[in-house]
Tab-separated table of C-alpha atoms in Angstrom:
chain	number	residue	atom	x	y	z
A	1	UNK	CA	131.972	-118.013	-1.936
A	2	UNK	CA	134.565	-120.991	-1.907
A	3	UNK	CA	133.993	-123.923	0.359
A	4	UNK	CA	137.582	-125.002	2.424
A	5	UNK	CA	139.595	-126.614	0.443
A	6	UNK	CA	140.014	-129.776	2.349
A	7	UNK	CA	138.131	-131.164	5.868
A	8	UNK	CA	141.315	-130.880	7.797
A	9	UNK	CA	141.460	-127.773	6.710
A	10	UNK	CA	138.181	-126.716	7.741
A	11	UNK	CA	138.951	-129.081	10.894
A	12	UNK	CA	141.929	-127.009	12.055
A	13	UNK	CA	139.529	-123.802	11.242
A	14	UNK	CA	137.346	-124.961	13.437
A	15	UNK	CA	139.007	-125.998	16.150
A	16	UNK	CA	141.915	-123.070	16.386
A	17	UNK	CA	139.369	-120.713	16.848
A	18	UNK	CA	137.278	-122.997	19.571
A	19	UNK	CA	138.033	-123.169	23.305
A	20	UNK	CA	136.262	-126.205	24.830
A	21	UNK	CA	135.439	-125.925	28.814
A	22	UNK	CA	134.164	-129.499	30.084
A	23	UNK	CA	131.076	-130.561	27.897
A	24	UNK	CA	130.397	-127.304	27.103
A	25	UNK	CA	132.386	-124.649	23.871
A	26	UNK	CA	133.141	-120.928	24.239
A	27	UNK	CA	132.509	-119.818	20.729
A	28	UNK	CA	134.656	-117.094	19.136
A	29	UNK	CA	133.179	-116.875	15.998
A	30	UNK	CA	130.632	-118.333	13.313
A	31	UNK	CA	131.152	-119.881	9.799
A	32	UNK	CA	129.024	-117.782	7.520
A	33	UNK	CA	127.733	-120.671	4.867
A	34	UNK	CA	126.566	-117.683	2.678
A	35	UNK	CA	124.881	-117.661	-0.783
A	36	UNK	CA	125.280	-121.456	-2.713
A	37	UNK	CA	126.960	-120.519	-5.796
A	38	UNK	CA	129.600	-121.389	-7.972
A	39	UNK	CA	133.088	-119.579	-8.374
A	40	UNK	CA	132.077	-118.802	-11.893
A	41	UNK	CA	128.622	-117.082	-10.599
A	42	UNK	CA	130.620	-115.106	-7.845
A	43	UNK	CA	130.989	-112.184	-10.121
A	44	UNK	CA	127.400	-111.906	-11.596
A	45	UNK	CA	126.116	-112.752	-7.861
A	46	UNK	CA	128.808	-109.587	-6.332
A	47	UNK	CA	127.626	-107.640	-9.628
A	48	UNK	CA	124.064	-107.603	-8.861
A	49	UNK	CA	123.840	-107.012	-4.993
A	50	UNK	CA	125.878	-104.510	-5.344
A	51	UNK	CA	123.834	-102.649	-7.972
A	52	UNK	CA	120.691	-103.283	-5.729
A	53	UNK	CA	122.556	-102.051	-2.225
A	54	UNK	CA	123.509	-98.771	-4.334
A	55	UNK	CA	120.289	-98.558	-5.918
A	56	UNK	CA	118.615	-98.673	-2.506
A	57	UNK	CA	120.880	-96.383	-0.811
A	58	UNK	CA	120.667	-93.513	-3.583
A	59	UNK	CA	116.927	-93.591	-3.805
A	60	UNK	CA	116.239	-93.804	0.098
A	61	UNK	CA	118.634	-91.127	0.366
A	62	UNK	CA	117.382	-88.742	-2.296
A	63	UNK	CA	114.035	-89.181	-0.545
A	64	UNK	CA	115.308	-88.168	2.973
A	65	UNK	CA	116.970	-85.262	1.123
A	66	UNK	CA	113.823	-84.102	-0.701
A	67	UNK	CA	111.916	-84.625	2.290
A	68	UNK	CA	114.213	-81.789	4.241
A	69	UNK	CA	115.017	-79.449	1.742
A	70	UNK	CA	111.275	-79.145	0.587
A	71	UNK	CA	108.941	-77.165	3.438
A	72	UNK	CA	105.760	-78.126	1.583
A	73	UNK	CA	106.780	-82.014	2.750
A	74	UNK	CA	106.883	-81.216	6.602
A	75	UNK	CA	103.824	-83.005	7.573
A	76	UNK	CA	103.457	-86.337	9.489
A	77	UNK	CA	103.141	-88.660	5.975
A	78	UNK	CA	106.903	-87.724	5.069
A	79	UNK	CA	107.833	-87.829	8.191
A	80	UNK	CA	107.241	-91.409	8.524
A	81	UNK	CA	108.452	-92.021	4.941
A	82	UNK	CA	112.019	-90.266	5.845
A	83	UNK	CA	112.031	-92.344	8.817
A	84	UNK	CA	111.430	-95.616	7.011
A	85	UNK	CA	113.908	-94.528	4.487
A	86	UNK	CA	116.466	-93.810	7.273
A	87	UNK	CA	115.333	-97.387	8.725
A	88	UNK	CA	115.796	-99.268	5.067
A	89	UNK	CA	119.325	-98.107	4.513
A	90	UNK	CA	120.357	-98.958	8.107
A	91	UNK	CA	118.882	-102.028	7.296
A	92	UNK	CA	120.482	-102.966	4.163
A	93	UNK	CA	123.270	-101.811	5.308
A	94	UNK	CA	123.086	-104.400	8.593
A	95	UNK	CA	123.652	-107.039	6.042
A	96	UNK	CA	124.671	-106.392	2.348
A	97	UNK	CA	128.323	-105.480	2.773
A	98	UNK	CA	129.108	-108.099	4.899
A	99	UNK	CA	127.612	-110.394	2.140
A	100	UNK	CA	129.089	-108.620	-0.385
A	101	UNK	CA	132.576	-109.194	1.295
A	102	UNK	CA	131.956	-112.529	2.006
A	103	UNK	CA	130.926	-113.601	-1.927
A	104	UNK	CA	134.430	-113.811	-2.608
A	105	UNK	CA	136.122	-114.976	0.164
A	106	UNK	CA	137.448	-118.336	1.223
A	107	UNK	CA	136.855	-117.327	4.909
A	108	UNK	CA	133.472	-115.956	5.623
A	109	UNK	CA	133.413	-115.814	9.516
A	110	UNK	CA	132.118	-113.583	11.749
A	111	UNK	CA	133.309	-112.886	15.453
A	112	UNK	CA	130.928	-113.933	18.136
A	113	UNK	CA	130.288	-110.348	19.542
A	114	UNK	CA	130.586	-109.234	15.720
A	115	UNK	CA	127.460	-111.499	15.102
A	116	UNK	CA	125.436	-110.390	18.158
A	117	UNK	CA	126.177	-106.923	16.716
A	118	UNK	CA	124.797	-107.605	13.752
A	119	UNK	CA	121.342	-109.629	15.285
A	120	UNK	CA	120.985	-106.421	18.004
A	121	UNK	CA	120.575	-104.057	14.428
A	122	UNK	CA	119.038	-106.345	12.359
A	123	UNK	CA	116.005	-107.050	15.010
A	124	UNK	CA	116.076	-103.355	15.681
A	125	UNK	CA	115.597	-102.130	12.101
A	126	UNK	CA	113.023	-104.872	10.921
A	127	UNK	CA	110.987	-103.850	13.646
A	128	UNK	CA	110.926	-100.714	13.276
A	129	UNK	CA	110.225	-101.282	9.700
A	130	UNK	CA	107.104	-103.064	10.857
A	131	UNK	CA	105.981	-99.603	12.843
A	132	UNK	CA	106.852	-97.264	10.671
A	133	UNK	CA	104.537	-99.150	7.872
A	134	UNK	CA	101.500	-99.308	10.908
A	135	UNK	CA	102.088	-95.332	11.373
A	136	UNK	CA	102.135	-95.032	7.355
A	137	UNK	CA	99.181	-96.756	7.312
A	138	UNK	CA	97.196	-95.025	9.816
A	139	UNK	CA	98.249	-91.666	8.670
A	140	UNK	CA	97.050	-92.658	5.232
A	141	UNK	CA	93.858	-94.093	7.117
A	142	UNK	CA	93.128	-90.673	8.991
A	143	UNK	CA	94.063	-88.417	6.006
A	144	UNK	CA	91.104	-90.205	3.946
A	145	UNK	CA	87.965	-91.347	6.265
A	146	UNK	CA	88.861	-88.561	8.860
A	147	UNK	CA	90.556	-85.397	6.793
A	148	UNK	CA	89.038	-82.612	9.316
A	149	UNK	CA	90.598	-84.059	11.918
A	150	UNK	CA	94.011	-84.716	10.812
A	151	UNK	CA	96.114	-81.585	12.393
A	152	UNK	CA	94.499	-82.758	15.758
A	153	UNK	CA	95.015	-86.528	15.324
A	154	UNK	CA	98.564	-86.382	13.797
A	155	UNK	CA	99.627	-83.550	15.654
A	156	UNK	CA	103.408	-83.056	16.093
A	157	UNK	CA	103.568	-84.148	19.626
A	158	UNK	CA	101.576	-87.463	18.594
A	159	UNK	CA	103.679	-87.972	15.354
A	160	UNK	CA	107.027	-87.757	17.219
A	161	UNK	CA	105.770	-90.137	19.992
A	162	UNK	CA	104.639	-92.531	16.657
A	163	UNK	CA	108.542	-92.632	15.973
A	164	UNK	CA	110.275	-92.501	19.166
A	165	UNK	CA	107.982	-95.281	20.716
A	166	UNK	CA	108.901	-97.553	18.425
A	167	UNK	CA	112.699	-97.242	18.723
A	168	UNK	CA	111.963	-97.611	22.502
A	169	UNK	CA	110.081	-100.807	22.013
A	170	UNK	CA	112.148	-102.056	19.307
A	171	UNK	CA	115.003	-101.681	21.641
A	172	UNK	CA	114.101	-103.847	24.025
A	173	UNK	CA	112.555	-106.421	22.091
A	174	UNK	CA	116.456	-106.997	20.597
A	175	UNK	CA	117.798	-106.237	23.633
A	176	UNK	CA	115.589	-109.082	25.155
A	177	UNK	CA	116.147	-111.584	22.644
A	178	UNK	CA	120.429	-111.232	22.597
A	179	UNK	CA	120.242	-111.472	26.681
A	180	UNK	CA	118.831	-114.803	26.390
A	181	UNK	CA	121.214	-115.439	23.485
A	182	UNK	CA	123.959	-114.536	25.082
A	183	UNK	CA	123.774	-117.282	27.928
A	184	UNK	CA	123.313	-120.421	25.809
A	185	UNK	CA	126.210	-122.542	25.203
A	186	UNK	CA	126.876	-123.781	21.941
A	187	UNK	CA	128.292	-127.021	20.580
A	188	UNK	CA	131.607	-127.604	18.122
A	189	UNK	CA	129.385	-127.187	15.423
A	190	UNK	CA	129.044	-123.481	14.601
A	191	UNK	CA	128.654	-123.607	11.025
A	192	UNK	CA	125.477	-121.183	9.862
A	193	UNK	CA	123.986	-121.800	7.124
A	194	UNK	CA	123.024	-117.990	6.100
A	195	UNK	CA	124.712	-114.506	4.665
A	196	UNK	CA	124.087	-113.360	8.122
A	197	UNK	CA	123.572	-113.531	11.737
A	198	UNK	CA	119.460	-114.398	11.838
A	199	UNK	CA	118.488	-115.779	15.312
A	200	UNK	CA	116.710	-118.913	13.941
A	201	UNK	CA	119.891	-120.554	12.543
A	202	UNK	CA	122.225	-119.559	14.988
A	203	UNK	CA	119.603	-121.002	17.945
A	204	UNK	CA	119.820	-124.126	15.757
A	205	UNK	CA	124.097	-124.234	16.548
A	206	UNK	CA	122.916	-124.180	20.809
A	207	UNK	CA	123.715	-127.655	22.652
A	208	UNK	CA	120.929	-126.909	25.470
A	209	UNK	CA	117.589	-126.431	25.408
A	210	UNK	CA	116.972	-123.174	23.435
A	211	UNK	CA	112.758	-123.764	23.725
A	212	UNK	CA	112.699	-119.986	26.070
A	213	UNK	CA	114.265	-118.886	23.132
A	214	UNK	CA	111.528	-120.376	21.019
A	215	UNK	CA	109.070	-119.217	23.157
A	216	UNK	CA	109.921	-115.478	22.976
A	217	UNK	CA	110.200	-115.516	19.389
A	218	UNK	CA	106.567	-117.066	18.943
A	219	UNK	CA	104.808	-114.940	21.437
A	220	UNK	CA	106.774	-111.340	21.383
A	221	UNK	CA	108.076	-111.817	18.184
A	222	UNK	CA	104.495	-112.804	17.236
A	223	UNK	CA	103.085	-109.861	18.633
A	224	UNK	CA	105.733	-107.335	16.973
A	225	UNK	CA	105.039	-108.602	13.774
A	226	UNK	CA	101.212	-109.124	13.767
A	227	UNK	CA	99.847	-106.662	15.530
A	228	UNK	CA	101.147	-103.744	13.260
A	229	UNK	CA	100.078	-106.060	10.532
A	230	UNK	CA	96.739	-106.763	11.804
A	231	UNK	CA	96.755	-102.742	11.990
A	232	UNK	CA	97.786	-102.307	8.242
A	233	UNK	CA	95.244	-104.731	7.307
A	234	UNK	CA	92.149	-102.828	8.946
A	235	UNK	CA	93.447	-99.428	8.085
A	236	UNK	CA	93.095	-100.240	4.728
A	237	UNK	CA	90.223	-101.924	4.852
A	238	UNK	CA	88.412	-98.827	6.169
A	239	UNK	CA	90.300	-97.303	3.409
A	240	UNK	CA	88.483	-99.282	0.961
A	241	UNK	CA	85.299	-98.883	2.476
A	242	UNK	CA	85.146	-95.383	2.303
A	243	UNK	CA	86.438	-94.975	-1.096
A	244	UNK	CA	83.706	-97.097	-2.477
A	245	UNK	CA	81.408	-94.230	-1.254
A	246	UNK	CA	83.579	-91.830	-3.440
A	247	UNK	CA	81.447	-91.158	-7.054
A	248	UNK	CA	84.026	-90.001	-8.581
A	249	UNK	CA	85.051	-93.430	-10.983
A	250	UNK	CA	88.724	-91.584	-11.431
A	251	UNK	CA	88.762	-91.351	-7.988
A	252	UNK	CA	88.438	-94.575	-7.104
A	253	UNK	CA	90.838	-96.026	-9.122
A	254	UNK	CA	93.851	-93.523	-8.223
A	255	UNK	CA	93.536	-94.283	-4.744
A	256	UNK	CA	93.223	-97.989	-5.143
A	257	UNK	CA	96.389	-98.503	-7.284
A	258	UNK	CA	97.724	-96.072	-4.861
A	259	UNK	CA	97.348	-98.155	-1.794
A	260	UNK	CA	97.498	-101.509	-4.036
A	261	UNK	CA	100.950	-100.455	-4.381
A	262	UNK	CA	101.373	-100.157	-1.026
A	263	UNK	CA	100.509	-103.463	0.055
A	264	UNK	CA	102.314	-105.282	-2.523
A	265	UNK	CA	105.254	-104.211	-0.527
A	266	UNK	CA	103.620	-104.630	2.928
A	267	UNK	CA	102.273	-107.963	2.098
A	268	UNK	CA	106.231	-109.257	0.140
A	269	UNK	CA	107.986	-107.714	3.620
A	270	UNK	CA	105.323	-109.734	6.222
A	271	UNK	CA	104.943	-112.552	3.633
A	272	UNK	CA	108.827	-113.304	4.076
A	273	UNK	CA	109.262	-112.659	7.418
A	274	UNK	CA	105.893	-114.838	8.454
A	275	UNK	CA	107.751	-117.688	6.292
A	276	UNK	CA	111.294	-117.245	8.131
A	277	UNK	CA	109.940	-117.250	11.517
A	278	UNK	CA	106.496	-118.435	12.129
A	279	UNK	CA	106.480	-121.473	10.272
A	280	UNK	CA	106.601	-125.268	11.554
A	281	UNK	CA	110.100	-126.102	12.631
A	282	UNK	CA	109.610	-129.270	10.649
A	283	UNK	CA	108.859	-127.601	7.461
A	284	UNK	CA	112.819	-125.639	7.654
A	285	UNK	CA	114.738	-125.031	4.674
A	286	UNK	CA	117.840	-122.998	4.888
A	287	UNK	CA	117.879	-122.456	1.135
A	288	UNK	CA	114.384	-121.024	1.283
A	289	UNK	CA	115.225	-119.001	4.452
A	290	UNK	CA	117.543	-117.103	2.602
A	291	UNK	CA	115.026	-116.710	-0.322
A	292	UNK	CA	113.034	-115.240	1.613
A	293	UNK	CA	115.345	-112.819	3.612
A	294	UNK	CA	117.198	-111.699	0.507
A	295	UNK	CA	113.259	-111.103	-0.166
A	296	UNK	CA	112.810	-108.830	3.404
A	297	UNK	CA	116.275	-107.315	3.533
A	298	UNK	CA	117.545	-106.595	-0.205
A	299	UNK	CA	114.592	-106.136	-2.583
A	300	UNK	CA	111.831	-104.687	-0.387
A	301	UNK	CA	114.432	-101.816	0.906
A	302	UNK	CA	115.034	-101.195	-2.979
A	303	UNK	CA	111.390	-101.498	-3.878
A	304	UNK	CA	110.160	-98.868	-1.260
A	305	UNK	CA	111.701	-95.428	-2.560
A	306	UNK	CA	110.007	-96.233	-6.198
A	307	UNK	CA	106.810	-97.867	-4.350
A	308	UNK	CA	106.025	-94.694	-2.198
A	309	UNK	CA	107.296	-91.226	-4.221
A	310	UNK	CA	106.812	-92.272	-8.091
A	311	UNK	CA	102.834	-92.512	-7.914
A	312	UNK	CA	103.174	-89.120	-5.119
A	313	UNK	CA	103.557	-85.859	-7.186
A	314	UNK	CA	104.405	-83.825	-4.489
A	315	UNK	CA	107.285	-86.487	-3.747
A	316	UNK	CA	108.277	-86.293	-7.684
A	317	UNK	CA	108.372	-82.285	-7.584
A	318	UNK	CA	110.675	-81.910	-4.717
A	319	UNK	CA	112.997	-84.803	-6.381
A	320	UNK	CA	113.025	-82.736	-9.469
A	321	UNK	CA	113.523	-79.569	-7.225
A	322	UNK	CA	116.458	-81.298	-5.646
A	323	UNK	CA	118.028	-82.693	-8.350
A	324	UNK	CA	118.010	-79.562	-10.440
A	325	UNK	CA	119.709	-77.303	-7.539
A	326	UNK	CA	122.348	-80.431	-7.662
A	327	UNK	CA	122.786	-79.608	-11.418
């Protein structure tokens, strides 16, 4: 996107759409710094997030679809991957367009309840991202060590609580963080130095203290984000463990590349989000911050559909199933 022309242009920007009241500024909207590239790049940058927002929205989509038009795929592992699907292309969609709009433009703002908007859904959909991969695992978990016991473990009632309880909590973790948001005054400068409306830049643009703020990020956001990981992590250790017991050589290996897979894209989603969030606020870098969201919000969406039907052949038959009644 194209800097202002000119500071007093950017000046009178700034200050027509500020109201000041004493010491303190009423904020109307937010300067959306976006991605740092040149106005010969803009069309190769535009070109190639839009091919990945497409690319994510057709394959989560033709998985959701395969999912309900096959009867064979009604069981609590594609439920969870439907829902995740449904999540990814919510979540994608939270952020890509308005970056995609905002490549090109010489005024990249955002309103002030059009960025709180955007922050409720973002912090919504990422956690619920981080669920939906600790149900995924345990189902996986449950389906190997414990296989007798999975119609009473995963039992409809249980899998529908293992999706609606995490919307709940999800919920009110957002809801919890924009309240506190919401009451913080913020200086002249509102310049953000993202694609979108993350929490951890636009706490930066607060004149008082915003260490509650900091505070709920490290401990709730903390627990949000490591507990389903920690979860992950053992699940498919036990995983491991009892497929070492397995004989079968052939065996071994499809279920290891299988779940290998799988936490490539667990460990890429937690691996950017750990180094948005959770890491010293003297070690910040806005250029790597958006590294590593573009990382969490562009290319793991786009990765999943490929990650979690093109090693499943039941996934692969019903897409072939779907797509030939299409034809």
């Amino acid at each position: 996107m194209l800097p202002f022309t000119s500071e007093d242009e950017f000046s009178l920007f700034r200050h027509s759409r500020t109201m000041h009241q004493g010491n303190r500024t009423t904020i109307s909207g937010f300067f959306l710094l976006g991605l740092t590239v040149g106005s010969e790049q803009q069309l190769l940058i535009f070109t190639l997030f839009l091919c990945m927002y497409l690319v994510t929205m057709l394959g989560n989509l033709l998985i959701i679809l395969a999912i309900i038009s096959d009867t064979y795929l009604h069981s609590p592992m594609y439920c969870f991957l439907a829902n995740l699907s449904f999540t990814d292309i919510c979540f994608t969609t939270t952020t890509v367009p308005k970056l995609l709009a905002d490549i090109p433009s010489r005024n990249p703002t955002i309103s002030f309840v059009g960025c709180l908007t955007q922050m409720y859904f973002f912090m919504l959909l990422v956690d619920l991202d981080n669920f939906l991969l600790a149900a995924m695992a345990y189902d996986r978990y449950i389906a190997i060590c414990h296989p007798l016991h999975y119609a009473a473990l995963l039992s409809p009632k249980r899998c529908a609580l293992l999706v609606v309880i995490p919307w709940v909590i999800s919920n009110i973790v957002s809801v919890l963080h924009l309240s506190l948001l919401s009451r913080l005054p913020f200086c002249d400068q509102r310049v953000v130095p993202h694609f979108f409306c993350d929490l951890e830049p636009i706490l930066r643009l607060a004149c008082s203290d915003t260490q509650i703020n900091n505070l709920l990020i490290f401990i709730v956001g903390g627990a949000v984000i490591f507990i389903p990981f920690s979860f992950i992590l053992v699940s498919y250790a036990l995983i491991g463990t009892a497929v070492l017991a397995v004989p079968s050589v052939r065996g071994k290996w499809k279920t290891f590349s299988t779940c290998g897979s799988h936490l490539s894209a667990v460990f890429l989603f937690y691996g950017s989000i750990v180094g948005v969030y959770f890491l010293p606020a003297s070690s910040y870098s806005a250029e790597r911050d958006k590294v590593a969201a573009i990382m969490y919000t562009v290319v793991t969406p786009m990765m999943n559909p490929f990650i979690y039907s093109l090693r499943n052949k039941d996934m692969k038959r019903a897409l072939r199933r779907l797509l030939t009644k299409k034809k």
